[in-house]
């Protein structure tokens, strides 16, 4: 038995139980089953939506509501839909009332004209049922819900921005690095240095401390692993700190560039080699490999990977040329993987591991691990505004859809750091004052955090009150002149903010 058949059977049983388990209607008896809607669906219409007739509608006989918990795709036209309504045989009235702003209501007699199309675009339609003997009546509110936002779009809010967690009002440079346990933001005003840390980038207050480096640091090389911080001096000496950046010790090693953290190691360039520190594992640098300006190393694992994987994208090779390629590392070997690289050669791209969703012809959604690439600077010094995505771990890059592109109010940038952290959302989530956010649109019923039918009670044993939602954070970056942005932007795929269905 399919889920839909089972759900339909449950509704029929609910209607029978509501009538005191009577299978035969007795005229004059006050029964809920005499005015129950036993099923509600929509007539097939491929011009509106493929498989429209298979949209499942829930019927709440206690609160007199009928609705599709799984909202229809963004942009679905619901102004001319033909409903299919099943009730007790012989009811004396089935009437739909459509409210129209500034106009008289339109009333449809469903018994006489069952093929009339109904406009559900202006909110709920009233469905009135009167029993066969005319003694009982009930009016339902019928909702045909459509997503107000594209589910797979990133929702960048104008106010989803805060200053860098720096001790300086106008930092001249910064580098942010994150681990599973902490986020670290190193900044400078040109003479002094500040290191701010927090357990999560959404925190309103970060712990800030001045740092007295016994050397001139290369801030762009700042990197964090789970157990240490690393940075290069201006002359390439590698220093490390295990006390949160308060004291720094020379490792005795020299590198020209740090690509990022790979587990408890860092990967760095040394001449024509790539070295893992502190293990000392060394491999020859492949031809065309970037020696500077690549995106910070992004690490992830997936079902068939067999272990941790890392990728870098873009940058400059040993000849000084920009590249559009993506390179992958499996713990022992580097490999150029981009069959279809970025749309242009760039340095200073921010790459983050995230998610997108695809809907089938029956609008069943599948979640995909996706790399996002933001920003960067081309060979002419122009900043890139195009967002690229890859659903195959960097092998194929394409331009993201229109709603995934950065809105105009987020400036183009290069050398920003992209991090992804889960935030716990609840049915009453509110942002801290450092993050002033407002929803861009009401989320669809049955999937949103709060909705007009909040009186509907869950039939789950334990109602869902919280869920994890991964946010993208873009720290800093520079403008066309190389000036550091004193901002942190954050965004999220809209679908992930919806309260899970239950």
Short mmCIF file of C-alpha atoms in Angstrom, two decimals:
data_model
loop_
_atom_site.label_atom_id
_atom_site.label_comp_id
_atom_site.label_asym_id
_atom_site.label_seq_id
_atom_site.Cartn_x
_atom_site.Cartn_y
_atom_site.Cartn_z
CA UNK A 1 0.00 0.00 0.00
CA UNK A 2 1.40 3.40 -0.93
CA UNK A 3 1.84 6.22 1.57
CA UNK A 4 -0.87 8.14 -0.23
CA UNK A 5 -3.30 5.22 0.01
CA UNK A 6 -2.52 4.76 3.67
CA UNK A 7 -3.03 8.47 4.35
CA UNK A 8 -6.33 8.40 2.47
CA UNK A 9 -7.47 5.42 4.50
CA UNK A 10 -6.58 7.26 7.70
CA UNK A 11 -8.69 10.22 6.65
CA UNK A 12 -11.66 7.98 5.87
CA UNK A 13 -11.31 6.30 9.25
CA UNK A 14 -11.15 9.70 10.93
CA UNK A 15 -14.39 10.66 9.23
CA UNK A 16 -16.06 7.44 10.35
CA UNK A 17 -14.82 7.77 13.95
CA UNK A 18 -15.95 11.37 14.03
CA UNK A 19 -19.41 10.04 13.31
CA UNK A 20 -19.39 7.64 16.25
CA UNK A 21 -18.44 4.60 14.08
CA UNK A 22 -21.81 4.67 12.30
CA UNK A 23 -21.50 3.42 8.73
CA UNK A 24 -25.09 4.43 7.88
CA UNK A 25 -26.21 8.03 7.92
CA UNK A 26 -29.49 8.60 9.72
CA UNK A 27 -31.45 11.72 8.72
CA UNK A 28 -31.80 14.17 11.56
CA UNK A 29 -28.88 12.69 13.51
CA UNK A 30 -26.22 15.24 14.52
CA UNK A 31 -23.09 13.62 13.06
CA UNK A 32 -19.78 15.11 11.94
CA UNK A 33 -19.52 12.43 9.26
CA UNK A 34 -22.55 13.82 7.48
CA UNK A 35 -20.56 16.94 6.53
CA UNK A 36 -17.08 15.40 6.38
CA UNK A 37 -14.82 15.85 3.35
CA UNK A 38 -13.40 12.37 2.82
CA UNK A 39 -10.87 13.37 0.15
CA UNK A 40 -9.71 16.46 -1.71
CA UNK A 41 -7.48 16.64 -4.79
CA UNK A 42 -6.90 18.65 -7.94
CA UNK A 43 -7.72 17.68 -11.51
CA UNK A 44 -4.78 16.83 -13.76
CA UNK A 45 -3.50 19.85 -15.70
CA UNK A 46 0.02 19.65 -17.16
CA UNK A 47 -0.22 23.28 -18.24
CA UNK A 48 -0.19 24.20 -14.57
CA UNK A 49 2.09 21.47 -13.18
CA UNK A 50 3.03 17.92 -14.10
CA UNK A 51 1.31 15.36 -11.86
CA UNK A 52 -0.95 18.01 -10.36
CA UNK A 53 -3.57 15.36 -9.63
CA UNK A 54 -1.16 13.56 -7.26
CA UNK A 55 -0.73 16.51 -4.89
CA UNK A 56 -1.72 15.21 -1.46
CA UNK A 57 -4.07 17.30 0.68
CA UNK A 58 -4.45 16.86 4.43
CA UNK A 59 -7.95 17.17 5.87
CA UNK A 60 -8.23 18.31 9.47
CA UNK A 61 -11.76 17.45 10.59
CA UNK A 62 -11.23 19.10 13.98
CA UNK A 63 -10.00 22.49 12.78
CA UNK A 64 -11.94 22.47 9.49
CA UNK A 65 -8.88 23.00 7.28
CA UNK A 66 -7.71 21.36 4.06
CA UNK A 67 -4.16 22.02 2.86
CA UNK A 68 -1.16 20.62 1.00
CA UNK A 69 1.68 20.47 3.54
CA UNK A 70 4.24 20.01 0.75
CA UNK A 71 3.90 23.35 -1.00
CA UNK A 72 3.85 23.50 -4.79
CA UNK A 73 6.95 24.75 -6.60
CA UNK A 74 7.72 28.45 -6.69
CA UNK A 75 5.74 30.24 -9.42
CA UNK A 76 2.96 27.63 -9.81
CA UNK A 77 -0.21 29.36 -11.08
CA UNK A 78 -3.11 28.36 -8.82
CA UNK A 79 -5.67 30.82 -10.15
CA UNK A 80 -7.57 28.28 -12.29
CA UNK A 81 -7.64 24.88 -10.60
CA UNK A 82 -10.44 22.32 -10.72
CA UNK A 83 -10.88 20.58 -7.37
CA UNK A 84 -12.13 17.03 -6.86
CA UNK A 85 -14.16 16.89 -3.63
CA UNK A 86 -15.56 13.69 -2.12
CA UNK A 87 -18.21 13.85 0.56
CA UNK A 88 -21.05 11.71 1.90
CA UNK A 89 -23.40 10.77 -0.94
CA UNK A 90 -26.50 12.91 -1.03
CA UNK A 91 -25.22 16.05 0.72
CA UNK A 92 -27.52 18.94 -0.10
CA UNK A 93 -24.82 21.60 -0.65
CA UNK A 94 -21.16 21.75 -1.64
CA UNK A 95 -20.29 25.40 -2.14
CA UNK A 96 -16.96 27.18 -2.65
CA UNK A 97 -16.61 30.88 -1.86
CA UNK A 98 -13.69 32.83 -3.30
CA UNK A 99 -12.94 36.18 -1.71
CA UNK A 100 -11.80 38.97 -4.01
CA UNK A 101 -10.19 42.12 -2.71
CA UNK A 102 -12.41 45.12 -3.35
CA UNK A 103 -15.05 42.99 -5.06
CA UNK A 104 -17.99 40.82 -4.10
CA UNK A 105 -17.26 37.19 -3.24
CA UNK A 106 -17.66 34.63 -6.03
CA UNK A 107 -19.68 31.57 -5.08
CA UNK A 108 -19.46 28.25 -6.95
CA UNK A 109 -22.02 25.45 -6.72
CA UNK A 110 -19.83 22.35 -6.88
CA UNK A 111 -22.74 19.85 -7.14
CA UNK A 112 -24.15 21.55 -10.22
CA UNK A 113 -20.83 22.55 -11.80
CA UNK A 114 -18.01 20.25 -10.59
CA UNK A 115 -15.71 21.29 -13.44
CA UNK A 116 -15.63 25.00 -12.59
CA UNK A 117 -12.09 26.29 -12.09
CA UNK A 118 -11.38 27.96 -8.76
CA UNK A 119 -8.94 30.77 -7.94
CA UNK A 120 -6.81 29.76 -4.93
CA UNK A 121 -4.26 32.54 -5.41
CA UNK A 122 -5.84 35.01 -2.97
CA UNK A 123 -5.66 32.89 0.16
CA UNK A 124 -7.98 30.22 1.52
CA UNK A 125 -11.21 29.35 -0.25
CA UNK A 126 -14.24 28.61 1.95
CA UNK A 127 -15.80 25.20 1.31
CA UNK A 128 -19.27 24.79 2.83
CA UNK A 129 -20.92 21.38 3.19
CA UNK A 130 -24.56 20.84 4.25
CA UNK A 131 -25.79 17.37 5.21
CA UNK A 132 -28.43 15.51 3.16
CA UNK A 133 -31.24 16.54 5.53
CA UNK A 134 -30.02 20.13 5.80
CA UNK A 135 -29.62 19.82 9.57
CA UNK A 136 -25.81 19.99 9.76
CA UNK A 137 -23.28 22.22 8.06
CA UNK A 138 -19.58 22.80 8.18
CA UNK A 139 -17.27 25.31 6.46
CA UNK A 140 -13.68 24.35 5.72
CA UNK A 141 -10.81 26.68 4.79
CA UNK A 142 -9.00 25.27 1.76
CA UNK A 143 -5.35 26.29 1.20
CA UNK A 144 -3.39 25.52 -1.95
CA UNK A 145 0.11 26.43 -0.82
CA UNK A 146 2.88 27.55 -3.16
CA UNK A 147 6.46 28.25 -2.14
CA UNK A 148 7.02 31.99 -1.84
CA UNK A 149 10.75 31.55 -2.42
CA UNK A 150 12.66 29.22 -4.71
CA UNK A 151 13.66 26.35 -2.49
CA UNK A 152 17.17 26.03 -3.84
CA UNK A 153 18.00 29.74 -3.78
CA UNK A 154 20.41 31.21 -1.27
CA UNK A 155 18.60 33.77 0.83
CA UNK A 156 20.93 36.74 1.26
CA UNK A 157 19.26 39.35 3.43
CA UNK A 158 20.28 43.02 3.24
CA UNK A 159 20.63 43.08 7.02
CA UNK A 160 22.37 39.70 7.36
CA UNK A 161 25.67 41.45 7.87
CA UNK A 162 27.81 42.46 10.81
CA UNK A 163 31.24 44.07 11.27
CA UNK A 164 34.25 41.82 11.49
CA UNK A 165 34.88 40.67 15.06
CA UNK A 166 37.95 42.86 15.26
CA UNK A 167 39.32 45.23 17.89
CA UNK A 168 39.78 47.79 15.10
CA UNK A 169 37.04 49.92 13.55
CA UNK A 170 38.81 49.91 10.16
CA UNK A 171 41.05 46.84 9.87
CA UNK A 172 43.59 47.05 7.08
CA UNK A 173 43.88 43.27 6.74
CA UNK A 174 42.24 40.17 8.20
CA UNK A 175 42.17 36.39 7.85
CA UNK A 176 39.56 34.12 9.38
CA UNK A 177 40.02 30.39 9.91
CA UNK A 178 37.67 27.86 11.44
CA UNK A 179 37.67 24.43 13.01
CA UNK A 180 34.84 22.29 14.31
CA UNK A 181 35.31 23.80 17.76
CA UNK A 182 36.19 27.44 17.14
CA UNK A 183 36.45 30.33 14.69
CA UNK A 184 39.50 32.60 14.70
CA UNK A 185 39.69 36.09 13.14
CA UNK A 186 43.13 37.72 12.98
CA UNK A 187 43.18 41.41 12.02
CA UNK A 188 45.49 44.40 12.01
CA UNK A 189 45.23 48.17 11.77
CA UNK A 190 48.68 48.29 10.19
CA UNK A 191 50.71 48.30 13.39
CA UNK A 192 48.86 46.31 16.10
CA UNK A 193 47.25 42.89 15.85
CA UNK A 194 44.01 41.49 17.29
CA UNK A 195 42.87 37.88 17.47
CA UNK A 196 39.17 37.28 18.08
CA UNK A 197 37.69 33.86 18.75
CA UNK A 198 34.25 32.33 19.22
CA UNK A 199 32.75 28.87 19.28
CA UNK A 200 30.38 29.84 16.46
CA UNK A 201 30.46 32.68 13.89
CA UNK A 202 26.90 33.72 14.72
CA UNK A 203 27.87 34.77 18.23
CA UNK A 204 27.22 38.40 19.05
CA UNK A 205 30.26 38.69 21.32
CA UNK A 206 33.69 37.31 20.50
CA UNK A 207 36.68 37.07 22.83
CA UNK A 208 39.28 39.57 21.60
CA UNK A 209 42.92 39.78 22.61
CA UNK A 210 45.89 41.74 21.34
CA UNK A 211 48.73 39.67 19.88
CA UNK A 212 52.37 40.67 20.16
CA UNK A 213 54.09 38.77 17.35
CA UNK A 214 57.88 38.48 17.79
CA UNK A 215 58.10 38.68 13.99
CA UNK A 216 56.25 40.38 11.12
CA UNK A 217 53.35 38.04 10.27
CA UNK A 218 51.95 37.25 6.85
CA UNK A 219 48.26 37.50 7.80
CA UNK A 220 47.09 35.82 4.58
CA UNK A 221 48.81 32.61 5.70
CA UNK A 222 46.96 32.34 9.04
CA UNK A 223 45.53 28.80 9.42
CA UNK A 224 43.87 26.80 12.20
CA UNK A 225 43.76 23.06 12.85
CA UNK A 226 41.92 21.38 15.72
CA UNK A 227 44.96 21.56 17.99
CA UNK A 228 47.11 24.49 16.83
CA UNK A 229 47.29 27.81 15.00
CA UNK A 230 49.85 28.42 12.25
CA UNK A 231 51.21 31.48 10.45
CA UNK A 232 54.16 32.40 8.26
CA UNK A 233 56.43 35.32 8.96
CA UNK A 234 57.07 37.82 6.18
CA UNK A 235 60.27 35.91 5.30
CA UNK A 236 58.49 32.54 5.18
CA UNK A 237 59.30 31.05 8.60
CA UNK A 238 56.53 28.84 9.99
CA UNK A 239 55.33 29.63 13.52
CA UNK A 240 52.77 27.82 15.62
CA UNK A 241 50.69 28.52 18.71
CA UNK A 242 48.94 26.06 21.01
CA UNK A 243 47.64 28.60 23.54
CA UNK A 244 45.14 30.50 21.44
CA UNK A 245 47.64 32.82 19.76
CA UNK A 246 49.19 34.36 22.87
CA UNK A 247 52.64 32.86 22.28
CA UNK A 248 54.23 31.76 19.02
CA UNK A 249 57.04 29.26 18.50
CA UNK A 250 59.21 28.79 15.43
CA UNK A 251 58.98 25.33 13.88
CA UNK A 252 62.31 25.74 12.09
CA UNK A 253 60.53 25.20 8.76
CA UNK A 254 60.13 27.62 5.86
CA UNK A 255 57.33 27.74 3.32
CA UNK A 256 56.19 30.15 0.62
CA UNK A 257 52.45 29.54 1.03
CA UNK A 258 49.99 27.68 3.26
CA UNK A 259 47.07 26.10 1.41
CA UNK A 260 45.09 25.23 4.53
CA UNK A 261 44.38 22.56 7.13
CA UNK A 262 43.94 18.88 6.29
CA UNK A 263 42.93 17.13 9.49
CA UNK A 264 45.62 17.83 12.08
CA UNK A 265 48.12 18.77 9.36
CA UNK A 266 48.67 21.86 7.27
CA UNK A 267 49.56 21.68 3.58
CA UNK A 268 52.17 24.19 2.44
CA UNK A 269 54.38 25.01 -0.56
CA UNK A 270 58.13 24.61 -0.27
CA UNK A 271 59.99 25.26 -3.51
CA UNK A 272 58.70 22.73 -6.04
CA UNK A 273 57.15 20.51 -3.37
CA UNK A 274 53.96 20.35 -1.32
CA UNK A 275 54.62 19.44 2.30
CA UNK A 276 52.35 18.19 5.07
CA UNK A 277 53.35 19.57 8.44
CA UNK A 278 54.10 18.30 11.05
CA UNK A 279 54.31 14.81 9.48
CA UNK A 280 56.79 15.97 6.83
CA UNK A 281 55.08 14.03 4.03
CA UNK A 282 56.29 15.54 0.75
CA UNK A 283 55.06 15.32 -2.83
CA UNK A 284 56.24 17.00 -6.00
CA UNK A 285 54.18 19.98 -7.10
CA UNK A 286 52.34 19.09 -10.34
CA UNK A 287 52.77 21.25 -13.42
CA UNK A 288 50.33 24.17 -13.42
CA UNK A 289 49.66 23.86 -9.69
CA UNK A 290 48.94 27.20 -7.96
CA UNK A 291 51.72 28.54 -5.76
CA UNK A 292 49.64 31.44 -4.41
CA UNK A 293 46.15 32.95 -4.49
CA UNK A 294 44.20 29.66 -4.52
CA UNK A 295 41.03 29.33 -2.49
CA UNK A 296 41.73 28.14 1.06
CA UNK A 297 41.71 24.34 1.18
CA UNK A 298 38.18 22.93 1.58
CA UNK A 299 37.93 19.48 3.16
CA UNK A 300 35.02 17.05 3.10
CA UNK A 301 34.21 13.35 2.87
CA UNK A 302 31.51 11.42 1.03
CA UNK A 303 30.28 7.84 0.86
CA UNK A 304 32.72 6.61 -1.80
CA UNK A 305 35.72 8.75 -0.86
CA UNK A 306 37.26 6.33 1.63
CA UNK A 307 38.56 9.21 3.74
CA UNK A 308 39.08 12.95 3.95
CA UNK A 309 39.29 14.85 0.66
CA UNK A 310 40.45 18.40 -0.02
CA UNK A 311 40.13 20.81 -2.94
CA UNK A 312 41.59 24.16 -3.93
CA UNK A 313 40.44 26.30 -6.86
CA UNK A 314 42.05 29.07 -8.88
CA UNK A 315 45.25 30.94 -7.97
CA UNK A 316 48.55 31.69 -9.71
CA UNK A 317 50.99 29.07 -10.95
CA UNK A 318 54.79 29.26 -10.79
CA UNK A 319 54.84 31.30 -14.02
CA UNK A 320 52.53 33.92 -12.52
CA UNK A 321 49.55 32.95 -14.66
CA UNK A 322 46.06 32.70 -13.22
CA UNK A 323 44.29 29.36 -13.40
CA UNK A 324 40.63 28.33 -13.46
CA UNK A 325 41.36 24.74 -12.42
CA UNK A 326 40.40 22.77 -9.31
CA UNK A 327 42.87 20.40 -7.67
CA UNK A 328 41.91 17.57 -5.33
CA UNK A 329 43.95 15.90 -2.56
CA UNK A 330 43.14 12.51 -1.01
CA UNK A 331 45.81 12.47 1.71
CA UNK A 332 48.63 11.29 -0.52
CA UNK A 333 48.18 12.54 -4.09
CA UNK A 334 47.17 15.79 -5.78
CA UNK A 335 45.12 15.55 -8.98
CA UNK A 336 43.71 18.15 -11.34
CA UNK A 337 40.02 17.24 -11.46
CA UNK A 338 38.21 20.03 -13.29
CA UNK A 339 36.88 18.73 -16.60
CA UNK A 340 34.83 21.91 -16.81
CA UNK A 341 36.61 24.58 -14.75
CA UNK A 342 35.37 27.92 -13.48
CA UNK A 343 34.07 30.30 -16.12
CA UNK A 344 37.24 32.40 -15.77
CA UNK A 345 40.71 32.20 -14.25
CA UNK A 346 40.67 33.83 -10.80
CA UNK A 347 42.66 34.32 -7.64
CA UNK A 348 41.18 34.87 -4.21
CA UNK A 349 38.04 32.74 -4.72
CA UNK A 350 36.09 31.68 -1.62
CA UNK A 351 34.91 28.06 -1.92
CA UNK A 352 32.55 26.41 0.57
CA UNK A 353 30.97 22.92 0.77
CA UNK A 354 27.20 23.28 0.88
CA UNK A 355 23.93 21.92 -0.55
CA UNK A 356 21.46 22.40 -3.37
CA UNK A 357 18.18 20.68 -4.19
CA UNK A 358 16.71 19.33 -7.41
CA UNK A 359 13.06 18.54 -7.99
CA UNK A 360 11.86 15.71 -10.22
CA UNK A 361 8.85 15.91 -12.53
CA UNK A 362 6.78 14.83 -9.54
CA UNK A 363 8.48 17.58 -7.51
CA UNK A 364 10.24 15.13 -5.22
CA UNK A 365 13.35 16.93 -3.97
CA UNK A 366 16.82 15.41 -3.68
CA UNK A 367 19.57 17.03 -1.62
CA UNK A 368 23.00 17.29 -3.26
CA UNK A 369 26.40 18.08 -1.77
CA UNK A 370 27.53 21.16 -3.68
CA UNK A 371 30.62 23.35 -3.76
CA UNK A 372 29.95 27.09 -4.05
CA UNK A 373 32.59 29.51 -5.37
CA UNK A 374 32.22 33.21 -4.53
CA UNK A 375 34.17 36.26 -5.68
CA UNK A 376 37.77 36.37 -6.84
CA UNK A 377 39.87 38.65 -9.05
CA UNK A 378 40.78 38.15 -12.72
CA UNK A 379 43.97 38.92 -14.63
CA UNK A 380 42.83 42.51 -15.30
CA UNK A 381 42.27 43.14 -11.62
CA UNK A 382 38.49 43.15 -12.01
CA UNK A 383 36.42 41.52 -9.29
CA UNK A 384 34.18 38.59 -10.14
CA UNK A 385 30.49 38.77 -9.17
CA UNK A 386 29.42 35.43 -10.67
CA UNK A 387 28.69 32.60 -8.24
CA UNK A 388 29.66 29.13 -9.52
CA UNK A 389 28.54 25.74 -8.22
CA UNK A 390 29.81 22.17 -8.60
CA UNK A 391 27.79 19.05 -7.74
CA UNK A 392 30.70 16.67 -8.39
CA UNK A 393 33.36 17.96 -5.99
CA UNK A 394 35.01 20.40 -8.39
CA UNK A 395 35.08 18.35 -11.59
CA UNK A 396 32.36 20.42 -13.27
CA UNK A 397 31.60 24.07 -12.49
CA UNK A 398 28.54 25.95 -13.77
CA UNK A 399 27.05 29.36 -13.16
CA UNK A 400 24.63 29.19 -10.26
CA UNK A 401 20.98 29.99 -10.93
CA UNK A 402 19.87 33.60 -10.87
CA UNK A 403 18.57 33.55 -7.31
CA UNK A 404 21.84 32.06 -6.07
CA UNK A 405 23.85 35.00 -7.39
CA UNK A 406 24.95 37.70 -4.98
CA UNK A 407 22.42 40.53 -4.70
CA UNK A 408 23.60 43.99 -5.69
CA UNK A 409 23.86 45.19 -2.11
CA UNK A 410 26.65 42.67 -1.40
CA UNK A 411 29.76 44.14 -3.06
CA UNK A 412 32.07 42.13 -5.27
CA UNK A 413 35.10 40.93 -3.34
CA UNK A 414 38.25 38.84 -3.55
CA UNK A 415 40.19 36.94 -0.89
CA UNK A 416 37.20 36.56 1.43
CA UNK A 417 37.06 33.46 3.62
CA UNK A 418 34.02 31.23 3.30
CA UNK A 419 32.95 29.07 6.25
CA UNK A 420 29.88 26.89 6.85
CA UNK A 421 28.47 26.30 10.32
CA UNK A 422 25.23 24.78 11.53
CA UNK A 423 22.87 26.98 13.51
CA UNK A 424 20.09 25.51 15.58
CA UNK A 425 16.80 26.94 14.45
CA UNK A 426 13.69 26.64 16.58
CA UNK A 427 10.03 27.42 16.11
CA UNK A 428 10.76 30.67 17.94
CA UNK A 429 14.23 31.47 16.59
CA UNK A 430 15.35 35.05 16.88
CA UNK A 431 18.70 36.50 15.86
CA UNK A 432 21.11 38.15 18.25
CA UNK A 433 21.30 41.91 17.92
CA UNK A 434 24.57 41.73 15.98
CA UNK A 435 22.63 39.96 13.23
CA UNK A 436 19.48 41.88 12.40
CA UNK A 437 17.48 39.74 9.99
CA UNK A 438 13.99 39.94 8.55
CA UNK A 439 12.39 37.24 6.39
CA UNK A 440 12.12 38.23 2.74
CA UNK A 441 8.80 36.42 2.40
CA UNK A 442 6.40 34.25 4.39
CA UNK A 443 7.42 30.63 4.23
CA UNK A 444 4.88 28.04 3.06
CA UNK A 445 2.48 26.37 5.44
CA UNK A 446 3.64 23.03 6.75
CA UNK A 447 7.30 23.88 6.16
CA UNK A 448 7.83 27.29 7.68
CA UNK A 449 9.00 28.26 11.12
CA UNK A 450 5.72 29.99 11.94
CA UNK A 451 2.61 30.20 9.78
CA UNK A 452 -0.97 31.47 9.96
CA UNK A 453 -2.33 28.04 10.88
CA UNK A 454 -0.15 27.75 13.99
CA UNK A 455 -3.17 26.34 15.83
CA UNK A 456 -2.74 23.07 13.92
CA UNK A 457 -1.32 20.50 16.28
CA UNK A 458 1.25 17.89 15.34
CA UNK A 459 0.25 14.24 15.33
CA UNK A 460 3.89 13.25 15.84
CA UNK A 461 4.77 11.61 19.15
CA UNK A 462 7.44 14.27 19.75
CA UNK A 463 6.76 17.50 17.82
CA UNK A 464 9.74 19.03 16.02
CA UNK A 465 10.82 22.18 17.85
CA UNK A 466 14.40 22.59 16.61
CA UNK A 467 16.60 21.53 13.71
CA UNK A 468 20.10 22.23 12.38
CA UNK A 469 20.45 24.68 9.51
CA UNK A 470 23.86 25.29 7.85
CA UNK A 471 24.69 28.93 7.08
CA UNK A 472 27.40 30.26 4.76
CA UNK A 473 29.59 33.02 6.23
CA UNK A 474 31.79 35.26 4.07
CA UNK A 475 34.43 37.06 6.14
CA UNK A 476 36.19 40.19 4.96
CA UNK A 477 37.59 40.20 1.46
CA UNK A 478 39.03 43.16 -0.43
CA UNK A 479 37.60 45.65 -2.93
CA UNK A 480 39.05 46.82 -6.27
CA UNK A 481 41.67 48.93 -4.49
CA UNK A 482 42.69 46.15 -2.15
CA UNK A 483 40.99 47.71 0.86
CA UNK A 484 39.61 45.25 3.40
CA UNK A 485 35.85 45.05 3.87
CA UNK A 486 34.86 45.31 7.53
CA UNK A 487 31.95 42.91 7.05
CA UNK A 488 30.72 39.38 7.58
CA UNK A 489 27.87 38.30 5.28
CA UNK A 490 25.83 35.19 5.76
CA UNK A 491 23.32 33.30 3.63
CA UNK A 492 21.36 30.07 3.60
CA UNK A 493 19.49 27.86 1.14
CA UNK A 494 15.84 28.74 1.79
CA UNK A 495 14.65 25.14 2.06
CA UNK A 496 16.99 24.49 4.99
CA UNK A 497 15.30 27.17 7.08
CA UNK A 498 11.90 25.49 6.82
CA UNK A 499 10.66 23.57 9.81
CA UNK A 500 10.88 19.88 8.83
CA UNK A 501 7.56 18.25 8.02
CA UNK A 502 6.28 15.78 10.56
#
